[in-house]
């Protein structure tokens, strides 16, 4: 027996979240000795519906653990848009759960949905409904894409966080496909969407939600190929994909641990490189970062970028980089971010004057090979202020010497 799940077309925000959940479910399905393959626009899970539900229940359990850890760590999350609260009230009622309060946050209600399916997929009726909704179930109705079988009694209106492209490009985007970019979904499909959202969510800072995940081609390949996912796990240095999203040391939870605004990008990427766990092969693990602004009414895409941190990781993990030099680089990065927001502390002023942004850009370009090391080190020293109480980092001969040694690969 095979359960075939339709593959969502590219161009929809919900696809990214759904596929993250499918990536974990496919791993746990294969881990039981069953197969998962991709064919003709479908993802095929072998085995009985009980086997499939068990795999999804395991994935949901891991995702729930991560969501609970994020909440325990104090992750910030906005309160729900009133329209979403009304929609999710209907979803929760259908599942027999309490409706969300006026102060409910997205992360809390999404977690409740995942918990329901984690706890109930062992029930024959819930399992049968779940798998039947996922199997061969995507169609269009009144120019709206519906995820769920045509016999389903209810497909819920799209939530605001899952309709980014509609607001970004307008209601006539992709008009040739007769779509308004609205995706209605049954509760089963919604559980996949919110699972991927929880897995990749890294916090709310400065009016922006930050998400971190593998690029879509890596996620797709991991769903379709057991050999590929094993290569990815080896490159990440983990044994199970959920470990890559764990709060304490997971690679894809690094932005949450950094706790800093993403501008200027050079400073943010440097902090990521300083904070990510050691990787066995950084070049095989590029990081996809998504930033979405939320003003209480509308979610708008700010940035969706794939970052290769391999050069930065090689630099910060060099044997020449001492703790003192690491501390200087981290301080510079955080001060550049502070300066970008228009707020700068006295310690930043003493160490970098008004030049933190220019200095981090100089260092970043030197690491990436765009600036000559001697020029970069000279500029960092030249831009540093005269000492007030403590000697600025880049006027310290010991730190400057180690930086030059790291950039050139030669002992000074």
Short mmCIF file of C-alpha atoms in Angstrom, two decimals:
data_model
loop_
_atom_site.label_atom_id
_atom_site.label_comp_id
_atom_site.label_asym_id
_atom_site.label_seq_id
_atom_site.Cartn_x
_atom_site.Cartn_y
_atom_site.Cartn_z
CA UNK A 1 0.00 0.00 0.00
CA UNK A 2 1.17 3.54 -0.76
CA UNK A 3 -0.06 6.91 0.51
CA UNK A 4 0.51 9.61 -2.12
CA UNK A 5 0.77 13.20 -0.93
CA UNK A 6 0.56 15.95 -3.50
CA UNK A 7 3.63 18.17 -3.89
CA UNK A 8 2.68 21.85 -3.51
CA UNK A 9 3.66 24.05 -6.49
CA UNK A 10 6.60 26.40 -6.08
CA UNK A 11 5.83 30.04 -5.40
CA UNK A 12 3.67 29.55 -2.33
CA UNK A 13 4.88 30.35 1.19
CA UNK A 14 2.98 27.37 2.57
CA UNK A 15 5.08 25.04 0.43
CA UNK A 16 8.22 25.86 2.42
CA UNK A 17 6.58 25.10 5.75
CA UNK A 18 4.78 21.97 4.55
CA UNK A 19 7.95 20.53 3.06
CA UNK A 20 9.93 21.09 6.27
CA UNK A 21 7.39 18.93 8.11
CA UNK A 22 7.47 16.36 5.31
CA UNK A 23 11.28 16.28 5.50
CA UNK A 24 11.10 15.08 9.11
CA UNK A 25 8.20 12.68 8.51
CA UNK A 26 9.97 11.07 5.55
CA UNK A 27 13.13 10.59 7.63
CA UNK A 28 11.26 8.80 10.42
CA UNK A 29 9.33 6.74 7.86
CA UNK A 30 12.55 5.50 6.28
CA UNK A 31 14.00 4.94 9.73
CA UNK A 32 11.36 2.22 10.20
CA UNK A 33 12.54 0.46 7.04
CA UNK A 34 9.77 1.85 4.83
CA UNK A 35 10.28 3.79 1.62
CA UNK A 36 9.53 7.36 0.57
CA UNK A 37 9.93 8.43 -3.04
CA UNK A 38 8.90 11.32 -5.26
CA UNK A 39 7.16 10.70 -8.56
CA UNK A 40 5.06 12.79 -10.96
CA UNK A 41 4.33 15.57 -8.52
CA UNK A 42 3.61 13.32 -5.55
CA UNK A 43 5.45 12.14 -2.46
CA UNK A 44 4.75 8.45 -1.92
CA UNK A 45 4.91 6.90 1.54
CA UNK A 46 4.88 3.09 1.49
CA UNK A 47 3.12 1.00 4.13
CA UNK A 48 -0.26 1.13 5.81
CA UNK A 49 -2.03 4.27 6.97
CA UNK A 50 -1.02 3.32 10.52
CA UNK A 51 2.63 3.31 9.44
CA UNK A 52 2.26 6.74 7.84
CA UNK A 53 0.45 8.20 10.85
CA UNK A 54 3.14 6.85 13.17
CA UNK A 55 5.84 8.60 11.13
CA UNK A 56 3.97 11.91 11.18
CA UNK A 57 3.25 11.53 14.90
CA UNK A 58 6.98 11.09 15.54
CA UNK A 59 7.77 14.18 13.44
CA UNK A 60 5.12 16.19 15.27
CA UNK A 61 6.50 15.03 18.62
CA UNK A 62 9.98 16.31 17.73
CA UNK A 63 8.59 19.60 16.42
CA UNK A 64 6.52 20.01 19.58
CA UNK A 65 9.64 19.50 21.70
CA UNK A 66 11.42 22.23 19.75
CA UNK A 67 8.44 24.62 20.01
CA UNK A 68 8.22 24.07 23.77
CA UNK A 69 11.96 24.68 24.12
CA UNK A 70 11.64 27.95 22.17
CA UNK A 71 8.81 29.11 24.42
CA UNK A 72 10.79 28.13 27.54
CA UNK A 73 13.75 30.11 26.19
CA UNK A 74 11.52 33.20 26.03
CA UNK A 75 11.21 33.54 22.26
CA UNK A 76 9.21 36.61 21.25
CA UNK A 77 6.17 36.16 19.03
CA UNK A 78 3.41 38.59 17.96
CA UNK A 79 -0.22 38.25 18.96
CA UNK A 80 -2.54 36.94 16.30
CA UNK A 81 -4.26 39.09 13.73
CA UNK A 82 -7.98 39.22 14.56
CA UNK A 83 -8.90 37.48 11.28
CA UNK A 84 -6.51 34.64 12.08
CA UNK A 85 -7.91 34.35 15.59
CA UNK A 86 -11.37 33.89 14.12
CA UNK A 87 -10.19 31.30 11.59
CA UNK A 88 -8.18 29.36 14.15
CA UNK A 89 -11.14 29.48 16.52
CA UNK A 90 -13.05 27.42 13.95
CA UNK A 91 -10.11 25.04 13.49
CA UNK A 92 -9.70 24.46 17.21
CA UNK A 93 -13.45 23.95 17.66
CA UNK A 94 -13.39 21.30 14.95
CA UNK A 95 -10.57 19.56 16.82
CA UNK A 96 -12.39 19.83 20.14
CA UNK A 97 -9.98 22.39 21.57
CA UNK A 98 -10.59 25.71 23.32
CA UNK A 99 -10.76 28.81 21.14
CA UNK A 100 -7.78 31.22 21.28
CA UNK A 101 -7.88 34.14 23.70
CA UNK A 102 -7.56 37.77 22.60
CA UNK A 103 -3.90 37.75 23.67
CA UNK A 104 -3.03 34.44 22.00
CA UNK A 105 0.25 34.34 20.10
CA UNK A 106 0.81 32.46 16.86
CA UNK A 107 3.40 30.14 18.39
CA UNK A 108 1.06 29.03 21.19
CA UNK A 109 -1.95 28.19 19.01
CA UNK A 110 0.18 26.54 16.32
CA UNK A 111 1.68 24.39 19.06
CA UNK A 112 -1.80 23.35 20.22
CA UNK A 113 -2.67 22.13 16.71
CA UNK A 114 0.53 20.10 16.43
CA UNK A 115 -0.05 18.62 19.88
CA UNK A 116 -3.56 17.52 18.93
CA UNK A 117 -2.29 15.51 15.97
CA UNK A 118 0.70 14.17 17.87
CA UNK A 119 -1.62 12.87 20.57
CA UNK A 120 -4.39 11.57 18.30
CA UNK A 121 -2.83 10.13 15.14
CA UNK A 122 -2.82 6.76 16.91
CA UNK A 123 -6.64 6.84 16.82
CA UNK A 124 -7.92 4.94 13.79
CA UNK A 125 -10.55 7.51 12.77
CA UNK A 126 -8.20 10.52 13.15
CA UNK A 127 -5.48 8.65 11.26
CA UNK A 128 -7.84 7.69 8.44
CA UNK A 129 -9.14 11.26 8.10
CA UNK A 130 -5.60 12.65 8.22
CA UNK A 131 -4.19 10.39 5.50
CA UNK A 132 -7.26 10.69 3.26
CA UNK A 133 -6.99 14.49 3.38
CA UNK A 134 -3.32 14.42 2.43
CA UNK A 135 -3.69 11.81 -0.32
CA UNK A 136 -4.40 13.08 -3.82
CA UNK A 137 -6.03 16.22 -2.49
CA UNK A 138 -5.35 19.56 -4.13
CA UNK A 139 -7.78 21.32 -6.40
CA UNK A 140 -8.94 24.80 -7.40
CA UNK A 141 -12.30 26.32 -6.62
CA UNK A 142 -13.35 29.87 -7.49
CA UNK A 143 -9.71 30.72 -8.33
CA UNK A 144 -8.61 29.52 -4.88
CA UNK A 145 -6.30 26.55 -4.30
CA UNK A 146 -7.76 24.12 -1.80
CA UNK A 147 -5.66 21.61 0.12
CA UNK A 148 -7.98 18.82 1.17
CA UNK A 149 -10.26 16.32 -0.54
CA UNK A 150 -13.37 17.59 -2.32
CA UNK A 151 -15.48 15.51 0.07
CA UNK A 152 -14.06 17.33 3.08
CA UNK A 153 -16.66 19.28 5.02
CA UNK A 154 -14.41 22.23 5.73
CA UNK A 155 -11.36 23.93 4.26
CA UNK A 156 -10.37 26.97 6.28
CA UNK A 157 -9.52 30.44 5.01
CA UNK A 158 -5.79 31.18 4.64
CA UNK A 159 -3.98 32.62 7.64
CA UNK A 160 -2.17 35.94 7.23
CA UNK A 161 1.36 34.49 7.75
CA UNK A 162 0.74 32.06 4.88
CA UNK A 163 -0.36 34.57 2.22
CA UNK A 164 2.82 36.65 1.91
CA UNK A 165 2.94 36.47 -1.88
CA UNK A 166 -0.63 37.75 -2.21
CA UNK A 167 0.22 40.97 -0.41
CA UNK A 168 3.68 41.14 -1.96
CA UNK A 169 2.58 40.91 -5.58
CA UNK A 170 -1.13 41.76 -5.55
CA UNK A 171 -4.29 39.77 -6.09
CA UNK A 172 -3.67 39.39 -9.82
CA UNK A 173 -0.26 37.73 -9.39
CA UNK A 174 -0.15 34.49 -11.41
CA UNK A 175 -3.53 35.40 -12.92
CA UNK A 176 -2.79 33.14 -15.87
CA UNK A 177 -3.07 30.19 -13.53
CA UNK A 178 -6.47 31.52 -12.40
CA UNK A 179 -5.28 31.80 -8.82
CA UNK A 180 -5.78 34.62 -6.32
CA UNK A 181 -2.86 33.23 -4.33
CA UNK A 182 -5.27 32.17 -1.59
CA UNK A 183 -4.68 28.67 -0.24
CA UNK A 184 -7.51 27.21 1.82
CA UNK A 185 -6.66 24.10 3.82
CA UNK A 186 -8.28 21.46 5.97
CA UNK A 187 -7.05 20.94 9.52
CA UNK A 188 -4.78 18.07 8.43
CA UNK A 189 -2.97 20.23 5.89
CA UNK A 190 -2.90 23.13 8.31
CA UNK A 191 -1.06 20.92 10.82
CA UNK A 192 1.75 20.52 8.27
CA UNK A 193 1.91 24.26 7.62
CA UNK A 194 2.11 25.25 11.28
CA UNK A 195 4.63 22.46 12.00
CA UNK A 196 7.09 23.83 9.47
CA UNK A 197 6.45 27.35 10.76
CA UNK A 198 7.27 26.27 14.33
CA UNK A 199 10.35 24.39 13.19
CA UNK A 200 11.88 27.33 11.34
CA UNK A 201 10.67 30.23 13.48
CA UNK A 202 13.54 32.10 15.15
CA UNK A 203 11.85 35.05 16.83
CA UNK A 204 10.32 38.51 16.47
CA UNK A 205 12.67 41.47 16.73
CA UNK A 206 12.34 45.05 15.56
CA UNK A 207 8.98 44.36 13.94
CA UNK A 208 10.34 41.42 11.92
CA UNK A 209 9.78 37.68 12.17
CA UNK A 210 12.92 35.68 11.40
CA UNK A 211 12.91 32.15 9.97
CA UNK A 212 15.88 29.87 9.35
CA UNK A 213 15.86 26.67 7.30
CA UNK A 214 17.71 24.76 4.59
CA UNK A 215 17.27 26.10 1.04
CA UNK A 216 14.25 24.59 -0.74
CA UNK A 217 16.36 22.39 -3.02
CA UNK A 218 17.97 20.76 0.03
CA UNK A 219 14.58 20.19 1.68
CA UNK A 220 13.12 18.72 -1.53
CA UNK A 221 16.10 16.42 -2.02
CA UNK A 222 15.94 15.29 1.61
CA UNK A 223 12.29 14.31 1.20
CA UNK A 224 12.89 12.37 -1.98
CA UNK A 225 16.23 10.67 -1.23
CA UNK A 226 17.36 8.80 1.86
CA UNK A 227 20.94 8.89 0.61
CA UNK A 228 20.84 12.66 0.24
CA UNK A 229 19.49 13.26 3.74
CA UNK A 230 22.22 11.06 5.18
CA UNK A 231 24.81 13.20 3.39
CA UNK A 232 23.19 16.32 4.80
CA UNK A 233 23.13 14.94 8.35
CA UNK A 234 26.80 14.03 8.03
CA UNK A 235 27.67 17.56 6.86
CA UNK A 236 25.72 19.01 9.79
CA UNK A 237 27.36 16.61 12.23
CA UNK A 238 24.03 15.31 13.62
CA UNK A 239 22.32 11.92 13.72
CA UNK A 240 18.71 13.05 13.44
CA UNK A 241 17.30 16.04 11.48
CA UNK A 242 15.50 17.46 14.51
CA UNK A 243 18.90 18.07 16.15
CA UNK A 244 19.67 20.65 13.46
CA UNK A 245 16.71 22.71 14.72
CA UNK A 246 17.23 22.24 18.48
CA UNK A 247 17.26 25.43 20.51
CA UNK A 248 20.48 24.92 22.44
CA UNK A 249 22.87 24.04 19.59
CA UNK A 250 20.92 23.42 16.38
CA UNK A 251 22.37 24.99 13.23
CA UNK A 252 18.98 26.29 12.05
CA UNK A 253 18.23 27.88 15.43
CA UNK A 254 21.36 30.04 15.36
CA UNK A 255 19.50 33.33 14.64
CA UNK A 256 17.44 32.78 17.79
CA UNK A 257 20.58 32.42 19.87
CA UNK A 258 22.22 35.47 18.25
CA UNK A 259 19.28 37.68 19.27
CA UNK A 260 20.21 40.57 17.01
CA UNK A 261 18.74 42.56 14.15
CA UNK A 262 19.78 41.40 10.68
CA UNK A 263 21.16 44.76 9.51
CA UNK A 264 23.79 45.45 8.47
CA UNK A 265 24.00 42.00 6.89
CA UNK A 266 27.79 41.74 7.28
CA UNK A 267 27.50 42.08 11.07
CA UNK A 268 24.60 39.65 11.32
CA UNK A 269 26.34 37.01 9.18
CA UNK A 270 29.47 37.38 11.29
CA UNK A 271 27.45 36.75 14.46
CA UNK A 272 25.89 33.70 12.82
CA UNK A 273 29.31 32.32 11.95
CA UNK A 274 30.50 32.92 15.52
CA UNK A 275 27.41 31.22 16.99
CA UNK A 276 26.70 28.25 14.72
CA UNK A 277 27.85 24.84 15.91
CA UNK A 278 30.91 23.25 14.35
CA UNK A 279 30.03 21.75 10.98
CA UNK A 280 31.78 18.85 9.29
CA UNK A 281 31.22 20.39 5.86
CA UNK A 282 29.96 24.00 5.92
CA UNK A 283 29.95 24.26 2.11
CA UNK A 284 27.15 21.65 1.95
CA UNK A 285 24.96 23.46 4.47
CA UNK A 286 23.99 26.92 3.19
CA UNK A 287 21.49 28.74 5.39
CA UNK A 288 18.23 30.17 4.12
CA UNK A 289 17.11 33.23 6.09
CA UNK A 290 13.63 34.70 5.72
CA UNK A 291 12.65 38.01 7.30
CA UNK A 292 9.00 39.08 7.33
CA UNK A 293 7.75 42.37 8.74
CA UNK A 294 4.49 42.50 10.69
CA UNK A 295 2.77 45.76 11.59
CA UNK A 296 -0.18 44.15 13.36
CA UNK A 297 -2.20 43.98 10.15
CA UNK A 298 -0.07 42.67 7.32
CA UNK A 299 2.90 40.35 6.84
CA UNK A 300 5.36 41.58 4.20
CA UNK A 301 8.47 39.88 2.88
CA UNK A 302 11.61 41.84 3.75
CA UNK A 303 14.28 39.36 2.69
CA UNK A 304 14.56 35.77 1.52
CA UNK A 305 18.23 34.94 1.03
CA UNK A 306 20.49 31.89 1.00
CA UNK A 307 23.74 32.55 2.86
CA UNK A 308 26.93 30.55 2.49
CA UNK A 309 28.73 30.91 5.81
CA UNK A 310 31.58 28.56 4.89
CA UNK A 311 34.23 31.30 4.42
CA UNK A 312 33.22 33.05 7.64
CA UNK A 313 33.14 29.73 9.53
CA UNK A 314 36.61 28.87 8.24
CA UNK A 315 37.84 32.24 9.46
CA UNK A 316 36.32 32.18 12.97
CA UNK A 317 37.36 28.55 13.52
CA UNK A 318 40.96 29.15 12.47
CA UNK A 319 43.51 28.12 15.06
CA UNK A 320 44.88 31.67 14.88
CA UNK A 321 41.65 33.14 16.23
CA UNK A 322 42.10 33.62 19.95
CA UNK A 323 39.28 34.19 22.45
CA UNK A 324 40.34 37.83 22.62
CA UNK A 325 40.05 38.23 18.86
CA UNK A 326 36.68 36.42 18.81
CA UNK A 327 35.44 38.76 21.52
CA UNK A 328 36.62 41.78 19.51
CA UNK A 329 34.83 40.57 16.37
CA UNK A 330 31.59 39.83 18.23
CA UNK A 331 31.68 43.20 19.97
CA UNK A 332 32.30 44.96 16.67
CA UNK A 333 29.41 43.09 15.02
CA UNK A 334 26.94 43.91 17.79
CA UNK A 335 28.05 47.53 17.90
CA UNK A 336 27.58 47.83 14.13
CA UNK A 337 24.01 46.57 14.52
CA UNK A 338 23.40 49.02 17.36
CA UNK A 339 24.81 51.85 15.28
CA UNK A 340 22.55 50.89 12.37
CA UNK A 341 19.50 51.31 14.60
CA UNK A 342 20.75 54.69 15.81
CA UNK A 343 21.58 53.51 19.31
CA UNK A 344 25.14 53.04 20.45
CA UNK A 345 26.48 52.30 23.93
CA UNK A 346 29.44 53.95 25.60
CA UNK A 347 31.53 50.78 25.31
CA UNK A 348 30.87 50.68 21.56
CA UNK A 349 31.81 54.35 21.29
CA UNK A 350 35.04 53.77 23.18
CA UNK A 351 36.06 50.79 21.04
CA UNK A 352 34.88 51.83 17.59
CA UNK A 353 33.85 55.49 17.71
CA UNK A 354 31.23 56.19 15.04
CA UNK A 355 32.82 53.76 12.59
CA UNK A 356 31.50 50.34 13.65
CA UNK A 357 29.46 49.81 10.46
CA UNK A 358 32.35 50.79 8.19
CA UNK A 359 34.72 48.60 10.21
CA UNK A 360 32.58 45.45 10.07
CA UNK A 361 32.14 45.89 6.32
CA UNK A 362 35.91 46.21 5.97
CA UNK A 363 36.56 43.07 7.98
CA UNK A 364 33.85 41.12 6.15
CA UNK A 365 35.24 42.07 2.74
CA UNK A 366 38.74 41.05 3.81
CA UNK A 367 37.52 37.62 4.96
CA UNK A 368 35.61 37.13 1.70
CA UNK A 369 38.74 38.05 -0.30
CA UNK A 370 37.54 41.41 -1.66
CA UNK A 371 40.04 43.47 0.34
CA UNK A 372 43.75 42.91 0.79
CA UNK A 373 44.52 41.83 4.41
CA UNK A 374 47.09 44.59 4.96
CA UNK A 375 44.68 47.26 3.76
CA UNK A 376 41.83 45.89 5.91
CA UNK A 377 43.93 45.67 9.08
CA UNK A 378 45.31 49.16 8.49
CA UNK A 379 41.80 50.58 8.03
CA UNK A 380 40.48 48.84 11.18
CA UNK A 381 43.30 50.39 13.20
CA UNK A 382 42.98 53.77 11.50
CA UNK A 383 39.20 53.92 12.09
CA UNK A 384 39.50 52.95 15.75
CA UNK A 385 39.29 55.92 18.17
CA UNK A 386 42.07 57.06 20.43
CA UNK A 387 42.04 55.31 23.83
CA UNK A 388 39.80 56.76 26.52
CA UNK A 389 39.86 54.19 29.31
CA UNK A 390 40.71 50.93 27.55
CA UNK A 391 42.83 50.35 24.46
CA UNK A 392 40.50 49.82 21.43
CA UNK A 393 40.69 46.26 20.09
CA UNK A 394 42.20 47.13 16.75
CA UNK A 395 44.87 49.37 18.21
CA UNK A 396 46.04 46.46 20.35
CA UNK A 397 49.19 45.03 18.68
CA UNK A 398 48.43 41.52 19.97
CA UNK A 399 44.92 41.43 18.44
CA UNK A 400 46.07 43.11 15.23
CA UNK A 401 48.85 40.57 14.86
CA UNK A 402 46.46 37.63 15.29
CA UNK A 403 43.99 39.15 12.84
CA UNK A 404 46.69 39.58 10.21
CA UNK A 405 47.89 36.02 10.80
CA UNK A 406 44.35 34.68 10.34
CA UNK A 407 43.62 36.70 7.21
CA UNK A 408 46.92 35.84 5.49
CA UNK A 409 47.42 32.34 6.82
CA UNK A 410 50.97 33.33 7.70
CA UNK A 411 52.55 33.62 11.14
CA UNK A 412 53.50 37.21 11.91
#
